PDB file of C-alpha atoms in Angstrom:
ATOM      1  CA  MET A   1      87.928  43.147  -6.162  1.00 81.00           C
ATOM      2  CA  GLU A   2      88.125  43.500  -9.975  1.00 90.00           C
ATOM      3  CA  ALA A   3      88.308  46.845 -11.620  1.00 93.00           C
ATOM      4  CA  ARG A   4      87.063  47.530 -15.788  1.00 95.00           C
ATOM      5  CA  ALA A   5      87.174  49.283 -18.085  1.00 96.00           C
ATOM      6  CA  THR A   6      85.859  49.650 -21.418  1.00 97.00           C
ATOM      7  CA  ALA A   7      86.036  51.392 -24.720  1.00 97.00           C
ATOM      8  CA  LYS A   8      83.572  52.361 -26.875  1.00 97.00           C
ATOM      9  CA  TYR A   9      82.910  52.813 -30.538  1.00 97.00           C
ATOM     10  CA  ILE A  10      86.391  51.719 -31.308  1.00 97.00           C
ATOM     11  CA  ARG A  11      86.794  51.894 -35.406  1.00 97.00           C
ATOM     12  CA  ILE A  12      88.360  48.681 -35.991  1.00 97.00           C
ATOM     13  CA  SER A  13      86.529  45.918 -36.823  1.00 97.00           C
ATOM     14  CA  PRO A  14      85.656  43.121 -33.755  1.00 97.00           C
ATOM     15  CA  ARG A  15      87.439  39.760 -35.921  1.00 97.00           C
ATOM     16  CA  LYS A  16      90.393  41.885 -35.845  1.00 97.00           C
ATOM     17  CA  ALA A  17      90.461  43.189 -32.182  1.00 97.00           C
ATOM     18  CA  ARG A  18      90.231  39.790 -31.134  1.00 97.00           C
ATOM     19  CA  LEU A  19      92.531  38.499 -32.335  1.00 97.00           C
ATOM     20  CA  VAL A  20      95.044  40.671 -30.215  1.00 96.00           C
ATOM     21  CA  ALA A  21      92.778  40.076 -27.416  1.00 96.00           C
ATOM     22  CA  ASP A  22      93.516  36.526 -27.282  1.00 96.00           C
ATOM     23  CA  LEU A  23      97.154  37.339 -27.507  1.00 96.00           C
ATOM     24  CA  VAL A  24      96.448  38.751 -23.725  1.00 96.00           C
ATOM     25  CA  ARG A  25      94.071  36.849 -21.724  1.00 95.00           C
ATOM     26  CA  GLY A  26      95.179  35.637 -18.771  1.00 95.00           C
ATOM     27  CA  LYS A  27      98.377  36.925 -18.541  1.00 95.00           C
ATOM     28  CA  THR A  28      99.996  40.027 -15.764  1.00 95.00           C
ATOM     29  CA  VAL A  29      99.133  43.552 -16.506  1.00 95.00           C
ATOM     30  CA  SER A  30     102.295  44.084 -16.744  1.00 95.00           C
ATOM     31  CA  GLU A  31     103.216  40.638 -19.270  1.00 96.00           C
ATOM     32  CA  ALA A  32     100.387  41.961 -21.452  1.00 96.00           C
ATOM     33  CA  LEU A  33     101.628  45.875 -21.944  1.00 96.00           C
ATOM     34  CA  SER A  34     105.106  44.039 -22.817  1.00 96.00           C
ATOM     35  CA  ILE A  35     102.520  42.523 -25.676  1.00 97.00           C
ATOM     36  CA  LEU A  36     100.563  44.662 -26.275  1.00 96.00           C
ATOM     37  CA  GLU A  37     103.631  46.710 -27.249  1.00 96.00           C
ATOM     38  CA  PHE A  38     105.913  44.882 -29.417  1.00 96.00           C
ATOM     39  CA  THR A  39     102.741  44.149 -31.080  1.00 95.00           C
ATOM     40  CA  ALA A  40     102.635  44.818 -34.887  1.00 96.00           C
ATOM     41  CA  LYS A  41      98.588  45.253 -35.469  1.00 96.00           C
ATOM     42  CA  ALA A  42      96.155  48.852 -34.807  1.00 95.00           C
ATOM     43  CA  ALA A  43      94.474  46.838 -32.448  1.00 96.00           C
ATOM     44  CA  SER A  44      97.192  46.972 -29.787  1.00 96.00           C
ATOM     45  CA  ILE A  45      96.873  50.407 -29.514  1.00 96.00           C
ATOM     46  CA  TYR A  46      93.349  50.522 -28.195  1.00 97.00           C
ATOM     47  CA  ILE A  47      93.951  47.522 -25.759  1.00 97.00           C
ATOM     48  CA  PHE A  48      97.259  48.619 -24.439  1.00 97.00           C
ATOM     49  CA  LYS A  49      95.323  52.341 -23.050  1.00 97.00           C
ATOM     50  CA  LEU A  50      92.839  50.296 -22.438  1.00 96.00           C
ATOM     51  CA  VAL A  51      94.807  48.414 -20.059  1.00 96.00           C
ATOM     52  CA  ASN A  52      96.726  51.467 -18.875  1.00 96.00           C
ATOM     53  CA  ALA A  53      93.548  52.771 -17.577  1.00 96.00           C
ATOM     54  CA  ALA A  54      92.236  50.062 -16.152  1.00 95.00           C
ATOM     55  CA  VAL A  55      94.851  50.176 -14.134  1.00 95.00           C
ATOM     56  CA  ALA A  56      94.492  53.996 -12.919  1.00 94.00           C
ATOM     57  CA  SER A  57      91.625  52.700 -12.074  1.00 93.00           C
ATOM     58  CA  ALA A  58      92.371  49.958  -9.838  1.00 93.00           C
ATOM     59  CA  GLY A  59      95.258  51.974  -8.424  1.00 88.00           C
ATOM     60  CA  SER A  60      92.570  54.867  -6.632  1.00 87.00           C
ATOM     61  CA  ARG A  61      91.084  52.124  -4.596  1.00 87.00           C
ATOM     62  CA  PRO A  62      92.700  51.569  -0.914  1.00 88.00           C
ATOM     63  CA  GLY A  63      94.286  47.786  -0.389  1.00 85.00           C
ATOM     64  CA  VAL A  64      94.523  46.806  -4.474  1.00 87.00           C
ATOM     65  CA  ASP A  65      98.217  45.884  -4.752  1.00 88.00           C
ATOM     66  CA  VAL A  66      98.482  47.032  -8.500  1.00 89.00           C
ATOM     67  CA  ASP A  67     101.958  44.377  -8.924  1.00 89.00           C
ATOM     68  CA  SER A  68      99.725  41.169  -8.500  1.00 92.00           C
ATOM     69  CA  LEU A  69      96.987  42.389 -11.135  1.00 94.00           C
ATOM     70  CA  TYR A  70      96.305  40.342 -14.336  1.00 95.00           C
ATOM     71  CA  VAL A  71      93.981  40.412 -16.994  1.00 96.00           C
ATOM     72  CA  LYS A  72      90.767  38.143 -15.837  1.00 96.00           C
ATOM     73  CA  HIS A  73      88.232  38.436 -19.116  1.00 96.00           C
ATOM     74  CA  ILE A  74      88.829  40.561 -21.737  1.00 96.00           C
ATOM     75  CA  TYR A  75      86.074  41.124 -24.302  1.00 95.00           C
ATOM     76  CA  VAL A  76      85.713  42.356 -27.516  1.00 97.00           C
ATOM     77  CA  ASN A  77      81.746  42.949 -29.021  1.00 97.00           C
ATOM     78  CA  PRO A  78      80.537  43.993 -32.256  1.00 98.00           C
ATOM     79  CA  GLY A  79      78.938  47.822 -32.049  1.00 98.00           C
ATOM     80  CA  PRO A  80      76.714  49.657 -34.928  1.00 98.00           C
ATOM     81  CA  THR A  81      78.447  49.187 -38.285  1.00 97.00           C
ATOM     82  CA  LEU A  82      78.647  52.777 -40.045  1.00 97.00           C
ATOM     83  CA  LYS A  83      77.495  51.917 -44.632  1.00 97.00           C
ATOM     84  CA  ARG A  84      78.721  53.429 -47.018  1.00 97.00           C
ATOM     85  CA  PHE A  85      78.577  53.905 -50.943  1.00 96.00           C
ATOM     86  CA  ARG A  86      81.020  53.539 -52.936  1.00 96.00           C
ATOM     87  CA  ALA A  87      80.971  54.139 -57.009  1.00 96.00           C
ATOM     88  CA  GLY A  88      80.325  50.813 -59.164  1.00 95.00           C
ATOM     89  CA  PRO A  89      80.435  50.572 -62.337  1.00 95.00           C
ATOM     90  CA  GLN A  90      77.826  51.802 -64.910  1.00 95.00           C
ATOM     91  CA  GLY A  91      76.604  53.948 -62.159  1.00 95.00           C
ATOM     92  CA  ARG A  92      75.913  51.381 -60.003  1.00 96.00           C
ATOM     93  CA  GLY A  93      76.905  52.111 -55.855  1.00 96.00           C
ATOM     94  CA  PHE A  94      78.158  49.403 -53.836  1.00 96.00           C
ATOM     95  CA  ARG A  95      78.109  48.959 -49.970  1.00 96.00           C
ATOM     96  CA  ILE A  96      81.150  50.107 -48.017  1.00 96.00           C
ATOM     97  CA  LEU A  97      80.530  48.247 -44.296  1.00 97.00           C
ATOM     98  CA  LYS A  98      82.561  49.824 -41.583  1.00 97.00           C
ATOM     99  CA  HIS A  99      82.517  48.280 -39.049  1.00 97.00           C
ATOM    100  CA  THR A 100      83.027  49.157 -34.925  1.00 98.00           C
ATOM    101  CA  CYS A 101      83.319  47.600 -31.914  1.00 97.00           C
ATOM    102  CA  HIS A 102      83.150  47.358 -27.621  1.00 98.00           C
ATOM    103  CA  ILE A 103      85.982  46.644 -25.910  1.00 97.00           C
ATOM    104  CA  THR A 104      85.511  45.612 -22.094  1.00 97.00           C
ATOM    105  CA  VAL A 105      89.075  44.723 -20.058  1.00 97.00           C
ATOM    106  CA  ILE A 106      87.905  43.369 -16.965  1.00 96.00           C
ATOM    107  CA  LEU A 107      91.487  43.000 -13.726  1.00 95.00           C
ATOM    108  CA  ASP A 108      91.228  41.210 -10.966  1.00 94.00           C
ATOM    109  CA  GLU A 109      94.947  40.747  -8.011  1.00 92.00           C
ATOM    110  CA  ALA A 110      95.937  37.234  -7.986  1.00 83.00           C
TER     111      ALA A 110
END
């Protein structure tokens, strides 16, 4: 019995979010939440909320033991990039790319 949660258009670079996602892949839910709670990265907040959402989704189904859940898959895909301009020297404009990402967590019973 799988439980899935997805967060879309998160305003953080996919590369930075993958660093945190790699920390919790394959861990039990309780272990993953404790790792995320003490990780000093901006993406850990989003992934913490996402794992909690997947646990709540699994808990609403009958016959699912929430204590035996683990992070089966977690992946971070790039979202649309926001293109902005910043003033440069001699009247030029420099492009700034503000990256977004989509994060998906899939939990399963051990």
